[in-house]
Coordinates of C-alpha atoms in Angstrom, one line a residue:
M1 CA 75.7 103.7 85.7
T2 CA 73.8 100.8 84.3
E3 CA 70.5 99.7 85.8
F4 CA 69.1 96.2 85.7
W5 CA 65.7 94.8 86.7
L6 CA 65.8 91.3 88.0
I7 CA 62.4 89.6 87.7
S8 CA 60.9 86.2 88.0
A9 CA 57.6 85.0 86.5
P10 CA 55.9 81.6 87.0
G11 CA 56.6 79.0 84.3
E12 CA 54.0 78.4 81.6
K13 CA 54.0 74.8 80.4
T14 CA 57.7 75.3 80.3
C15 CA 60.0 78.1 81.5
Q16 CA 61.1 78.6 77.9
Q17 CA 57.6 79.7 77.1
T18 CA 57.7 82.3 79.9
W19 CA 61.0 83.6 78.5
D20 CA 59.6 83.8 74.9
K21 CA 56.5 85.6 76.1
L22 CA 58.7 88.3 77.8
M23 CA 60.9 88.6 74.7
V24 CA 57.9 89.2 72.5
A25 CA 56.5 91.8 74.8
T26 CA 59.7 93.8 75.4
T27 CA 62.1 93.4 72.5
R28 CA 60.6 92.0 69.3
N29 CA 57.8 94.6 69.0
N30 CA 59.3 97.7 70.7
N31 CA 62.9 97.3 71.9
L32 CA 62.1 98.3 75.4
S33 CA 64.9 96.4 77.1
T34 CA 67.8 94.0 76.5
N35 CA 67.0 90.8 78.3
H36 CA 69.1 87.9 79.6
K37 CA 68.1 84.7 81.3
F38 CA 69.3 84.7 84.9
N39 CA 70.3 81.1 85.7
I40 CA 69.5 79.9 89.2
P41 CA 70.3 76.2 90.0
D42 CA 68.0 73.8 91.7
L43 CA 68.4 74.9 95.3
K44 CA 67.1 73.1 98.4
V45 CA 63.7 74.5 99.2
G46 CA 63.4 73.5 102.9
T47 CA 60.2 74.3 104.9
L48 CA 57.8 77.2 104.5
D49 CA 58.7 78.6 108.0
V50 CA 62.4 78.6 107.1
L51 CA 61.7 80.4 103.8
V52 CA 59.6 83.1 105.4
G53 CA 62.3 83.7 108.0
L54 CA 65.0 83.6 105.4
S55 CA 63.2 86.2 103.3
D56 CA 63.7 88.9 105.9
E57 CA 67.3 87.8 106.7
L58 CA 68.3 87.9 103.0
A59 CA 66.9 91.4 102.7
K60 CA 69.1 92.6 105.5
L61 CA 72.1 90.6 104.2
D62 CA 71.6 92.1 100.7
S63 CA 71.8 95.6 102.1
F64 CA 74.9 94.8 104.2
V65 CA 76.8 93.1 101.3
E66 CA 75.9 96.0 99.0
S67 CA 77.3 98.5 101.5
V68 CA 80.6 96.5 101.9
V69 CA 81.0 96.3 98.1
K70 CA 80.4 100.1 97.8
K71 CA 82.9 100.7 100.6
V72 CA 85.6 98.7 98.9
A73 CA 85.0 100.5 95.6
Q74 CA 85.1 103.9 97.3
Y75 CA 88.3 103.1 99.1
M76 CA 89.8 101.9 95.8
A77 CA 89.1 105.4 94.4
D78 CA 90.6 107.0 97.6
V79 CA 93.8 104.9 97.4
L80 CA 94.4 105.5 93.7
E81 CA 94.2 109.3 94.3
D82 CA 95.4 110.9 91.1
S83 CA 94.9 107.7 89.1
R84 CA 91.1 107.6 89.7
D85 CA 90.6 107.1 86.0
K86 CA 91.9 103.6 86.5
V87 CA 89.3 102.7 89.1
Q88 CA 86.9 101.0 86.7
E89 CA 89.6 98.7 85.3
N90 CA 90.3 97.5 88.8
L91 CA 86.7 96.9 89.7
L92 CA 86.0 93.5 88.1
A93 CA 84.2 90.3 89.0
S94 CA 85.9 87.0 88.1
G95 CA 88.2 89.0 85.8
V96 CA 85.4 90.5 83.7
D97 CA 83.5 93.8 83.8
L98 CA 80.5 93.9 86.1
V99 CA 77.9 94.1 83.3
T100 CA 79.4 91.0 81.6
Y101 CA 79.4 89.1 84.9
I102 CA 75.7 89.9 85.7
T103 CA 74.4 89.2 82.2
R104 CA 76.3 85.9 82.0
F105 CA 75.8 84.9 85.7
Q106 CA 76.5 81.3 86.6
W107 CA 76.1 80.0 90.1
D108 CA 79.5 79.3 91.7
M109 CA 79.1 75.6 92.9
A110 CA 82.5 75.5 94.5
K111 CA 82.0 78.5 96.8
Y112 CA 78.3 78.0 97.5
P113 CA 77.5 74.3 97.2
I114 CA 73.8 73.8 96.3
K115 CA 73.7 70.6 98.4
Q116 CA 73.8 73.0 101.4
S117 CA 70.6 74.4 102.7
L118 CA 69.6 78.0 101.7
K119 CA 70.3 79.2 105.3
N120 CA 73.8 77.6 105.3
I121 CA 74.6 79.3 101.9
S122 CA 73.4 82.6 103.3
E123 CA 75.6 82.1 106.4
I124 CA 78.6 81.3 104.2
I125 CA 78.2 84.6 102.4
S126 CA 77.5 86.5 105.5
K127 CA 80.8 85.2 107.2
Q128 CA 82.8 85.8 104.0
V129 CA 81.6 89.4 103.6
T130 CA 81.9 90.2 107.3
Q131 CA 85.5 89.1 107.1
I132 CA 86.1 91.4 104.1
D133 CA 84.5 94.3 106.0
N134 CA 86.6 93.7 109.1
D135 CA 89.8 93.4 107.0
L136 CA 89.0 96.6 105.1
K137 CA 88.6 98.5 108.3
S138 CA 92.0 97.3 109.7
R139 CA 93.8 97.8 106.4
A140 CA 92.3 101.2 105.8
S141 CA 93.1 102.3 109.3
A142 CA 96.8 101.4 108.9
Y143 CA 97.1 102.9 105.5
N144 CA 95.2 106.1 106.4
S145 CA 97.4 106.6 109.5
L146 CA 100.5 106.2 107.4
K147 CA 99.2 108.5 104.7
G148 CA 98.0 111.1 107.2
N149 CA 101.5 111.2 108.9
L150 CA 103.2 111.7 105.6
Q151 CA 100.7 114.4 104.6
N152 CA 101.4 116.2 107.8
L153 CA 105.1 116.2 107.2
E154 CA 104.6 117.3 103.6
R155 CA 102.3 120.1 104.7
K156 CA 105.1 121.3 107.0
N157 CA 107.4 121.6 104.0
A158 CA 104.8 123.6 102.0
G159 CA 102.9 126.8 102.5
S160 CA 104.2 130.3 103.2
L161 CA 107.4 131.1 105.0
L162 CA 105.4 132.2 108.0
T163 CA 104.3 128.6 108.7
R164 CA 106.3 126.1 106.8
S165 CA 109.3 124.1 108.0
L166 CA 112.6 125.8 107.4
A167 CA 114.7 122.7 107.8
D168 CA 115.1 122.1 104.0
I169 CA 115.9 125.7 103.3
V170 CA 118.7 126.7 105.7
K171 CA 122.2 125.4 105.9
K172 CA 124.7 125.1 108.8
E173 CA 126.8 127.9 107.5
D174 CA 123.8 130.3 107.7
F175 CA 124.1 130.3 111.5
V176 CA 126.5 131.3 114.3
L177 CA 126.5 128.1 116.3
D178 CA 128.0 127.2 119.7
S179 CA 128.5 130.8 120.8
E180 CA 127.9 131.9 124.4
Y181 CA 126.9 135.4 123.4
L182 CA 125.8 135.5 119.8
I183 CA 122.7 134.0 118.1
T184 CA 121.3 134.0 114.5
L185 CA 117.6 134.7 114.1
L186 CA 115.5 134.0 111.0
V187 CA 113.1 136.7 110.0
V188 CA 110.3 136.7 107.4
V189 CA 110.1 140.0 105.5
P190 CA 107.4 140.9 103.0
K191 CA 108.8 141.5 99.6
T192 CA 107.4 145.1 99.6
S193 CA 109.4 145.8 102.8
Y194 CA 112.9 144.6 101.7
A195 CA 114.2 148.2 101.6
D196 CA 112.8 149.0 105.0
W197 CA 114.4 145.8 106.4
Q198 CA 117.8 146.7 105.0
R199 CA 117.6 150.2 106.4
T200 CA 116.3 149.4 109.9
Y201 CA 117.3 145.9 111.0
E202 CA 120.6 147.1 112.7
T203 CA 118.6 149.6 114.8
L204 CA 115.7 147.3 115.9
A205 CA 117.7 146.5 119.1
E206 CA 121.1 147.2 120.6
M207 CA 123.9 144.8 119.9
V208 CA 122.8 143.7 116.4
V209 CA 125.9 142.7 114.4
P210 CA 126.3 145.2 111.5
R211 CA 125.9 143.9 107.9
S212 CA 125.0 140.4 109.3
T213 CA 121.8 140.0 107.3
N214 CA 121.5 137.6 104.3
L215 CA 118.6 136.7 102.1
L216 CA 118.3 132.9 102.3
F217 CA 115.1 132.1 100.5
E218 CA 112.1 133.7 98.8
D219 CA 108.6 132.6 98.0
Q220 CA 106.0 134.6 96.1
E221 CA 105.2 136.9 99.0
S222 CA 108.1 137.1 101.4
G223 CA 111.8 136.5 101.9
L224 CA 113.7 134.7 104.7
F225 CA 116.5 136.8 106.1
S226 CA 119.1 135.8 108.7
V227 CA 120.4 138.3 111.2
T228 CA 123.0 137.9 114.0
L229 CA 122.8 139.7 117.4
F230 CA 123.7 139.3 121.0
R231 CA 121.5 136.8 122.9
K232 CA 120.4 139.3 125.6
A233 CA 118.9 141.6 122.8
V234 CA 116.7 138.9 121.4
D235 CA 113.5 139.9 123.2
D236 CA 113.8 143.6 122.3
F237 CA 114.6 142.7 118.7
R238 CA 111.5 140.4 118.4
H239 CA 109.3 143.2 119.8
K240 CA 110.6 145.9 117.5
A241 CA 110.5 143.6 114.5
R242 CA 106.8 142.8 115.2
E243 CA 106.1 146.6 115.3
N244 CA 107.7 146.9 111.8
K245 CA 105.7 143.9 110.5
F246 CA 108.8 141.6 110.3
T247 CA 108.1 138.1 111.7
V248 CA 110.9 136.4 113.7
R249 CA 110.5 132.6 113.3
D250 CA 111.0 130.3 116.2
F251 CA 113.8 128.1 114.9
Q252 CA 116.9 126.5 116.3
Y253 CA 119.4 124.8 114.1
N254 CA 119.6 121.2 115.2
E255 CA 121.3 118.9 112.7
E256 CA 120.2 115.7 114.5
E257 CA 116.5 116.8 114.6
M258 CA 116.5 117.9 111.0
K259 CA 118.1 114.7 109.9
A260 CA 115.5 112.7 111.9
D261 CA 112.7 114.6 110.2
K262 CA 114.1 113.9 106.7
E263 CA 114.6 110.2 107.5
E264 CA 111.0 110.0 108.9
M265 CA 109.7 111.6 105.6
T266 CA 111.7 109.1 103.6
R267 CA 110.6 106.2 105.7
L268 CA 106.9 107.1 105.5
S269 CA 107.1 107.7 101.7
T270 CA 108.8 104.3 101.2
D271 CA 106.3 102.5 103.5
K272 CA 103.4 104.1 101.6
K273 CA 104.8 102.9 98.3
K274 CA 105.4 99.4 99.7
Q275 CA 101.8 99.2 101.0
F276 CA 100.2 100.7 97.9
G277 CA 100.6 97.7 95.5
P278 CA 99.5 95.0 98.0
L279 CA 96.6 97.1 99.1
V280 CA 95.3 97.8 95.6
R281 CA 95.6 94.0 94.9
W282 CA 93.7 93.2 98.0
L283 CA 91.0 95.7 97.2
K284 CA 90.7 94.3 93.6
V285 CA 90.4 90.7 94.8
N286 CA 88.0 91.5 97.6
F287 CA 85.8 93.8 95.5
S288 CA 85.4 90.8 93.1
E289 CA 84.6 88.5 96.0
G290 CA 82.2 90.9 97.5
F291 CA 80.4 91.6 94.2
I292 CA 80.1 87.9 93.3
A293 CA 78.6 87.3 96.8
W294 CA 76.2 90.2 96.3
I295 CA 74.8 88.8 93.0
H296 CA 74.5 85.3 94.6
I297 CA 72.4 86.9 97.4
K298 CA 70.2 88.4 94.7
A299 CA 69.8 85.0 93.2
L300 CA 68.9 83.5 96.6
R301 CA 66.3 86.2 97.1
V302 CA 64.7 85.7 93.7
F303 CA 64.6 81.9 94.5
V304 CA 63.1 82.3 98.0
E305 CA 60.6 85.0 97.0
S306 CA 59.5 83.1 93.9
V307 CA 58.9 79.9 95.8
L308 CA 56.9 81.8 98.5
R309 CA 54.9 83.6 95.8
Y310 CA 54.3 80.9 93.2
G311 CA 54.5 77.8 95.4
L312 CA 55.7 74.2 94.8
P313 CA 56.9 72.5 92.7
V314 CA 59.5 75.1 91.8
N315 CA 58.6 76.4 88.4
F316 CA 59.6 80.0 87.5
Q317 CA 61.9 81.8 85.1
A318 CA 64.3 84.5 86.4
M319 CA 65.1 87.2 83.9
L320 CA 67.5 90.1 83.8
L321 CA 66.2 93.2 82.0
Q322 CA 68.4 96.1 81.0
P323 CA 66.1 99.1 80.2
S324 CA 67.2 102.5 78.9
K325 CA 66.1 105.6 80.8
K326 CA 63.8 106.6 77.9
T327 CA 61.9 103.3 78.0
M328 CA 61.5 102.6 81.8
K329 CA 58.0 104.0 82.1
K330 CA 56.8 102.2 79.1
L331 CA 58.5 99.0 80.2
R332 CA 56.7 99.1 83.6
E333 CA 53.4 99.4 81.8
V334 CA 54.2 96.5 79.5
L335 CA 55.3 94.3 82.4
Y336 CA 52.1 95.2 84.3
D337 CA 49.9 94.3 81.3
L338 CA 51.9 91.1 80.8
Y339 CA 51.6 89.8 84.4
K340 CA 48.5 91.5 86.0
H341 CA 46.5 88.3 85.5
L342 CA 48.6 86.6 88.1
D343 CA 47.2 88.8 90.9
S344 CA 43.6 89.9 91.0
S345 CA 44.4 92.6 93.6
A346 CA 47.0 94.3 91.4
A347 CA 45.4 97.7 90.7
A348 CA 48.5 99.8 89.8
I349 CA 51.7 99.5 87.8
I350 CA 54.1 97.4 89.8
D351 CA 57.1 99.5 91.0
V352 CA 60.1 97.5 89.8
S353 CA 62.4 99.7 92.0
D354 CA 60.8 98.2 95.2
V355 CA 63.1 96.0 97.2
L356 CA 62.3 92.3 96.5
G357 CA 60.2 90.8 99.2
Q358 CA 56.9 92.6 98.6
R359 CA 55.0 89.5 97.8
R360 CA 51.7 91.2 96.9
G361 CA 52.8 92.1 93.3
A362 CA 52.0 89.9 90.4
V363 CA 55.6 89.2 89.6
Q364 CA 58.8 89.3 91.6
F365 CA 61.0 92.3 90.9
Q366 CA 64.3 93.6 92.1
S367 CA 66.5 96.4 90.7
L368 CA 70.2 96.7 90.9
Q369 CA 72.8 99.1 89.5
C370 CA 76.4 98.7 88.6
R371 CA 78.9 101.2 87.2

């Protein structure tokens, strides 16, 4: 997790002097942070009333866009399942890693034309990200439904012999079929009770066919035995088997149903594989789009708050600071000392983690994090 502090300070005689002053205070003497200029183009200012209203709207939009970006990233991790180590290589912005994109940020003139008003640009971003959010919900719902149905079928074919599906274990020749009088039952017997089963199964009810039992399958705890008897003795056999801790499974051999289940499993597995690639590509593209939109919202907020705080004509320098955990406290102190003269009411170190929009501070701050 990399943390950045996005700040703006009023221009000295030139914005370059503001930049140089920050660099001297934070890097040349003490290496408190790695700094980058954060380039914001000449946006349309509009009226003061619009800027004040837009300040609150952008704060809400910032939170919304961030939440959508995080949802897309989290769903990417969910979809990749066992390949979660590949999540980071799929979470890019304009084809580069997130840190590179932020530190080399350039306003996208094609997506967000600066001839438009600030409100129009924010509405473009809002519509774009709302569409991503809606599409994510529908795509995730469809894929999760498919994945859930497949998992349910897979779960039926796993687990102990007491609960799992027996369709892929038994064969047609294991059963007496199409008989008016005889039926084959499947019984789960604990491994420790094999001898008891062989000794007693013929006497658990009348009309059990002698020497009709066969071991069909074993797991770590139990074995699945077949036994043939007359239909009218089934209830007695079930009752006596339960008393002896043998479990008769409810199972009827139906070739058509078993074939349909296998075909459904194959279909769901194939559909999941077909949807996986396009879904990952969609998540990759729209994470990039969402993240780019988010950083443009950050730029809009810095611009609006700086104009409201420092006034006209527009004259401020936006700067991106990348502190280390060890230097954060010291960096706050240095920034406070550097800019406290801008606000006579500033009596404490400015909390750079505050959401941008608190215009009482001496300098505009905003923090953001990216993985």
